[in-house]
Tab-separated table of C-alpha atoms in Angstrom:
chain	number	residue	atom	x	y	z
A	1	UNK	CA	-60.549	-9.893	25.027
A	2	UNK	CA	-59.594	-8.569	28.000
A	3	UNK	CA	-56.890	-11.012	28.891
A	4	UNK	CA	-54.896	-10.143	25.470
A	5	UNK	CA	-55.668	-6.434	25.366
A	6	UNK	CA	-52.919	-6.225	27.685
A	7	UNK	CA	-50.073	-3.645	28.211
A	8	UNK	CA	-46.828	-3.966	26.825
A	9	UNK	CA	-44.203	-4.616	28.838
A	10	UNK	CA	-41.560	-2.425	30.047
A	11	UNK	CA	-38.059	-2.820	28.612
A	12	UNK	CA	-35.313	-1.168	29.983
A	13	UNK	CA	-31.971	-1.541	28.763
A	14	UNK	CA	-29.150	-2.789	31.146
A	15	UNK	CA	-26.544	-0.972	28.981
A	16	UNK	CA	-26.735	2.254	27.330
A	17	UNK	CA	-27.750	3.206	23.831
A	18	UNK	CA	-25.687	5.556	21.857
A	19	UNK	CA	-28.282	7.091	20.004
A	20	UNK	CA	-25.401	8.657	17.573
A	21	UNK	CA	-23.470	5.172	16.877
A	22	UNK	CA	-24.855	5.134	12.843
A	23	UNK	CA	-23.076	8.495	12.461
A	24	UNK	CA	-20.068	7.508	14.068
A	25	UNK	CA	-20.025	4.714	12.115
A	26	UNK	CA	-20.184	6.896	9.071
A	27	UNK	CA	-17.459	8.697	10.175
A	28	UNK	CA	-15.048	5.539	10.774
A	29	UNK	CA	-16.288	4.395	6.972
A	30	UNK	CA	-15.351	7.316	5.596
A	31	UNK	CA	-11.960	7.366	7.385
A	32	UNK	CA	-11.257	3.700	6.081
A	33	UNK	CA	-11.672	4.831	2.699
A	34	UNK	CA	-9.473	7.568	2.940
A	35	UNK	CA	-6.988	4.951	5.098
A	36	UNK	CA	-6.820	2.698	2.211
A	37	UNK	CA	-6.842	4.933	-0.733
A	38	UNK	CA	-3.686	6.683	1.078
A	39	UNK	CA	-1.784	4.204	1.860
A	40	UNK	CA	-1.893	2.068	-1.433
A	41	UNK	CA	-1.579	5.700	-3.575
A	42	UNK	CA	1.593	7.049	-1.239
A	43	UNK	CA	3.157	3.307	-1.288
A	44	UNK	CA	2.420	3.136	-5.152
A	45	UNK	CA	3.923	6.753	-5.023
A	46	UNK	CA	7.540	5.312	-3.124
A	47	UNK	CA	7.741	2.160	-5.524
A	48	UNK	CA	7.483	4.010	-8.490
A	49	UNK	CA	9.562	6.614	-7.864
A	50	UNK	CA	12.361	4.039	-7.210
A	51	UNK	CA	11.503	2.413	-10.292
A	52	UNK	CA	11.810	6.042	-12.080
A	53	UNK	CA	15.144	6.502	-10.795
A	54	UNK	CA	16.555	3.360	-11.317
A	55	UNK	CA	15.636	3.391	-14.756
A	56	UNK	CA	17.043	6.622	-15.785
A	57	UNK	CA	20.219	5.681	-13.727
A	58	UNK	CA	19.934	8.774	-11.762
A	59	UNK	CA	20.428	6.997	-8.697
A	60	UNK	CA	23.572	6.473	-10.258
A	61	UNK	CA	24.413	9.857	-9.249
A	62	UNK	CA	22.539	10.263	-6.337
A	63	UNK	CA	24.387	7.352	-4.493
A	64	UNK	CA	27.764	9.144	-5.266
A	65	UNK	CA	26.724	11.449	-2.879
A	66	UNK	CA	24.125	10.136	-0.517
A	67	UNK	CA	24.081	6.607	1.499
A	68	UNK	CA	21.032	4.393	-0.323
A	69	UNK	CA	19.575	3.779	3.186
A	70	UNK	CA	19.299	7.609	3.856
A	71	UNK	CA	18.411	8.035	0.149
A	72	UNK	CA	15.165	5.269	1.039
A	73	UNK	CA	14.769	6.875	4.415
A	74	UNK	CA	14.393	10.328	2.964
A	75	UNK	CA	11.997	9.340	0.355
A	76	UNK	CA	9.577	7.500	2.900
A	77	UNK	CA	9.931	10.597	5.226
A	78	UNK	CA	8.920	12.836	2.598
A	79	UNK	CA	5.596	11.315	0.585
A	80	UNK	CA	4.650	10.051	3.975
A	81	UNK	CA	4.440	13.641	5.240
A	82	UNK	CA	2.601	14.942	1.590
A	83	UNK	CA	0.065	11.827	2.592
A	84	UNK	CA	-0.339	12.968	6.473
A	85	UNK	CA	-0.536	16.702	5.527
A	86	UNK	CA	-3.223	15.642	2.788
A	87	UNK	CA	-5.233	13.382	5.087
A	88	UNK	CA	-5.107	16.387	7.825
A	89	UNK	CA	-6.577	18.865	5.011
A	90	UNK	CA	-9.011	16.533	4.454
A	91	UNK	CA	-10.585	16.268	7.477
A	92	UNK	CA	-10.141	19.464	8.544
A	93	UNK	CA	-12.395	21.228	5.090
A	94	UNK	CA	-14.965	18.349	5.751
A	95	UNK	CA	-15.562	19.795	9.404
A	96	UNK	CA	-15.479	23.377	8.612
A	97	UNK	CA	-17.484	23.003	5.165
A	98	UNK	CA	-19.952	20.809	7.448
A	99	UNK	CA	-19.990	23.292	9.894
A	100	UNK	CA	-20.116	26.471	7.664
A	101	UNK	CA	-22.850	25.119	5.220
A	102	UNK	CA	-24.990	22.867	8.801
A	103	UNK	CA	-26.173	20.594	6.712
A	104	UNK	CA	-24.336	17.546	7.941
A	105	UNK	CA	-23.947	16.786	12.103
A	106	UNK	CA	-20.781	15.308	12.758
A	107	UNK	CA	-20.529	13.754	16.254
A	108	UNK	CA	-19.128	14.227	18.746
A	109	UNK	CA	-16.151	11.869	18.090
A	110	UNK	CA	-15.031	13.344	14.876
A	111	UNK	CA	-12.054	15.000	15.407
A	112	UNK	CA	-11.203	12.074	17.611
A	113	UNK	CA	-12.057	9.781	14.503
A	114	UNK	CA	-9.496	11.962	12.236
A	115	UNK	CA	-7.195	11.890	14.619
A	116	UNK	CA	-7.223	8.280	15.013
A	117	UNK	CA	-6.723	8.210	11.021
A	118	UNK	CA	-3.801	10.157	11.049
A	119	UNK	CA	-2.096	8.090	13.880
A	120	UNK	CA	-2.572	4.606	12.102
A	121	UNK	CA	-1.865	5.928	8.841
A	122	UNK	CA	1.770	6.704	10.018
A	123	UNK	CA	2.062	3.238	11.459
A	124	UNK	CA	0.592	1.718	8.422
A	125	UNK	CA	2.169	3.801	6.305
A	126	UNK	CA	5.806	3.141	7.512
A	127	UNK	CA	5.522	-0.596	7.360
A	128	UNK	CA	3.945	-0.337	3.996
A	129	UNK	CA	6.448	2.248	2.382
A	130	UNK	CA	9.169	-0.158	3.210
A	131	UNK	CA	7.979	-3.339	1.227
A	132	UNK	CA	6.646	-1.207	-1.285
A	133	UNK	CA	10.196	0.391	-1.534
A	134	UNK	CA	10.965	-3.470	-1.914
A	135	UNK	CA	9.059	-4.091	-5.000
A	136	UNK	CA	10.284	-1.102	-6.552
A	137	UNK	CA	13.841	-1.695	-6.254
A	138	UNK	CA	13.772	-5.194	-7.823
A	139	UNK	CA	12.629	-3.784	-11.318
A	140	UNK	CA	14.294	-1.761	-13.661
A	141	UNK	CA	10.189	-0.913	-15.624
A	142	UNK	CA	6.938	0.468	-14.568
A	143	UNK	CA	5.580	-2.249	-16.325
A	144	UNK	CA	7.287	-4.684	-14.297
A	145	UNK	CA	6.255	-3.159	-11.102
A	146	UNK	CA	2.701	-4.035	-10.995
A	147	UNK	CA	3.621	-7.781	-10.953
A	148	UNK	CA	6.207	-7.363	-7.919
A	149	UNK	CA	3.266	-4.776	-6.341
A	150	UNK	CA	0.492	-7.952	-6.296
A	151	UNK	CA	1.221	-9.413	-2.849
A	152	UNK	CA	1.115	-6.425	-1.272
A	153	UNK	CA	-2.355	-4.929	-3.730
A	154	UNK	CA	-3.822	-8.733	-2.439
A	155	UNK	CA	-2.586	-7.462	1.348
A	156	UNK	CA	-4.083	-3.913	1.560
A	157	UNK	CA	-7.091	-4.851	-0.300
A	158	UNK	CA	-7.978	-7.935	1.946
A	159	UNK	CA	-7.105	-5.479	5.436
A	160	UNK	CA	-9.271	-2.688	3.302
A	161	UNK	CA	-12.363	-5.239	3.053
A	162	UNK	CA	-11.751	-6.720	6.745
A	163	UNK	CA	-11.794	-3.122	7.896
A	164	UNK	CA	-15.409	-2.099	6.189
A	165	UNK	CA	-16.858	-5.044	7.451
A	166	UNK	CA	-15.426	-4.093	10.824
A	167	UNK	CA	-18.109	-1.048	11.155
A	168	UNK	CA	-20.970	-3.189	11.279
A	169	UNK	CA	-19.471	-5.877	13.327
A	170	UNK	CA	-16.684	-4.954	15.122
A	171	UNK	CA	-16.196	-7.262	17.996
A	172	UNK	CA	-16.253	-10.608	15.485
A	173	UNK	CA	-13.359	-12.933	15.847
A	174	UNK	CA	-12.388	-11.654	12.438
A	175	UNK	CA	-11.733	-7.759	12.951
A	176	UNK	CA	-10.509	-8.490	16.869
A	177	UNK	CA	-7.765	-10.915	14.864
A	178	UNK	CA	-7.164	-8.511	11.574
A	179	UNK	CA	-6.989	-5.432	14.360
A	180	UNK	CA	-3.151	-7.005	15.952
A	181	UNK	CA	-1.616	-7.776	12.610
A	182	UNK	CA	0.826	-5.211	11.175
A	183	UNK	CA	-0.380	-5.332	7.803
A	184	UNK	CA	-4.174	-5.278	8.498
A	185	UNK	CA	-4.528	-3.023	12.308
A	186	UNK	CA	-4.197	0.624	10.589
A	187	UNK	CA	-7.354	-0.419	8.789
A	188	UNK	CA	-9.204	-2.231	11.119
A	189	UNK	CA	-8.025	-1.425	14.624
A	190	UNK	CA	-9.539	2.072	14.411
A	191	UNK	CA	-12.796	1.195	13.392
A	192	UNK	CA	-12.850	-1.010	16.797
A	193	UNK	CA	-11.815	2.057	18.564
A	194	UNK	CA	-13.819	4.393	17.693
A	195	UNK	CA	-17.204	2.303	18.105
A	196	UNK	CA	-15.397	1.519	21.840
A	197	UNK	CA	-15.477	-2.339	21.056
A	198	UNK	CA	-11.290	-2.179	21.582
A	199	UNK	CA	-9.904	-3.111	24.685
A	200	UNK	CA	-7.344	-1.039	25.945
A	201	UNK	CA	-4.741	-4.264	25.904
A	202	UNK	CA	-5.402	-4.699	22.424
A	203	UNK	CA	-5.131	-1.173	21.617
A	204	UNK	CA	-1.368	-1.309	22.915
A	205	UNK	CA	-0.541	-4.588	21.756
A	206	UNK	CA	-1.563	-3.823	17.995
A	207	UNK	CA	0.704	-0.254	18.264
A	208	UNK	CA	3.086	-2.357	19.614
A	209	UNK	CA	3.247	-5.147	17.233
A	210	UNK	CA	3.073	-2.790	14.631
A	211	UNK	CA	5.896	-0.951	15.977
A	212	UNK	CA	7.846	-4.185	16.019
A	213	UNK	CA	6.874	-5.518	12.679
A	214	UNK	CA	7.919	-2.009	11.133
A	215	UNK	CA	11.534	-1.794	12.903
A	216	UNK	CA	12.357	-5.350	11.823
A	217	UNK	CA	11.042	-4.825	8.483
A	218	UNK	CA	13.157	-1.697	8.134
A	219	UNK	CA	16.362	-2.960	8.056
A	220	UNK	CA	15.409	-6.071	5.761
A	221	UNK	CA	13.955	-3.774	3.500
A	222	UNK	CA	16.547	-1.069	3.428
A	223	UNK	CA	19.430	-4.298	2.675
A	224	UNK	CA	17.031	-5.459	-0.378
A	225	UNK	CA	17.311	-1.666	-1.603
A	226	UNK	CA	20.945	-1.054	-1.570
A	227	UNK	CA	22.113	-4.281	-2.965
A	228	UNK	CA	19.060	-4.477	-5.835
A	229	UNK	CA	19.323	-0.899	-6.701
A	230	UNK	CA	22.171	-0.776	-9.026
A	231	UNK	CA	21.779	-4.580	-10.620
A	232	UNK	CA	19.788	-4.450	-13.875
A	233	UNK	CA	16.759	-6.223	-14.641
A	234	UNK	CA	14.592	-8.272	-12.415
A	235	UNK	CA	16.524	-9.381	-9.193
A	236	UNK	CA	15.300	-12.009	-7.037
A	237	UNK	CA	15.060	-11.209	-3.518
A	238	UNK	CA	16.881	-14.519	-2.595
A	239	UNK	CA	19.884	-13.340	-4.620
A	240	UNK	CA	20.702	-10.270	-2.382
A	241	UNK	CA	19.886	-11.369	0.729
A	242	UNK	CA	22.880	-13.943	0.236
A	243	UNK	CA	25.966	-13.148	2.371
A	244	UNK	CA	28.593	-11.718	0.139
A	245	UNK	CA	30.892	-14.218	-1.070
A	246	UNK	CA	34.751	-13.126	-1.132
């Protein structure tokens, strides 16, 4: 009896334990959420406003006046900053209504957290608005705009999925991967972040990748527009990216 009424043995950890890491993980949930539900609402918000205008031919009259690639440019700019100055209200009354009612204890890393959400949301945002511009501009109905909207619904909701499985596993071969690609890092390469499981390499490849996906997809997207916006019906995206014949 003596020889198994022993003591336990000491265990002492060789790295250490963030005793606050389920509430930061909380945190970088919630911020997914709001990641994906702004980015698919503010893109939805870009393609069917072209659609709107296309199909009451008041781009007609807009383009007598304005270039279309400023006329696309200015309509990103502008629901992109309703969708940054939303997120930022956001987080902001879920801090001070914590804080004012202390019934909730953010950590530490909270306003780090938003402010992570806010920076890939531009990114994301920017890359998405174009393509979503895209599938707009290739209809003339808002019925027809939910078919052209599929790859990119199939896109955001995959990254949107990869990124919530990201907060309990963040360092799998899955979210290191999804957290470089354009379409799938402003969902996924925050959650990495903020749980410290990025690398600073990867941090700057992924903003740079994303950076370079976004200004090549710019000017491909922004082509697409001008020549599709004043054909009626469905237009193939084959058919304007030909060169102009003389």
């Amino acid at each position: 009896d003596a020889a198994l009424l022993q003591a336990p043995l000491p265990v002492e950890a060789l790295e250490p334990v963030d005793t606050r890491s389920r509430e930061t993980a909380t945190v970088v949930f919630v911020g997914v959420l709001l990641l994906y539900g702004q980015l698919f609402a503010y893109g939805y918000w870009v393609a069917a406003g072209v659609v709107e205008e296309k199909s009451s031919r008041v781009v007609e009259v807009l383009l007598a006046t304005v270039r279309p690639s400023h006329l696309l440019r200015g309509k990103i700019l502008g629901i992109g900053l309703l969708g940054l100055g939303q997120l930022l209200l956001i987080g902001l009354v879920g801090l001070f209504a914590s804080a004012a009612a202390g019934t909730l204890a953010f950590p530490s890393g909270a306003v780090e957290t938003i402010g992570l959400v806010l920076g890939w949301f531009v990114l994301g945002f920017f890359f998405y608005a174009s393509l979503f511009a895209v599938a707009g501009s290739i209809v003339t109905r808002q019925e027809d705009l939910q078919t052209t909207m599929t790859p990119l619904t199939i896109l955001i909701l995959g990254s949107f999925f990869i990124g919530l499985s990201a907060t309990s596993n963040p360092d799998s071969t899955l979210a290191t991967v999804a957290s470089l690609l354009p379409f799938s890092s402003p969902l996924v390469m925050p959650t990495r972040i903020a749980l410290g499981e990025a690398a600073t390499w990867e941090v700057v490849a992924s903003i740079a990748i994303s950076v370079g996906a976004t200004a090549a997809v710019i000017p491909i997207a922004t082509t697409i527009y001008s020549r599709a916006l004043l054909r009626p019906g469905r237009v193939r995206i084959r058919q304007v990216l030909r060169p102009d014949r003389a």
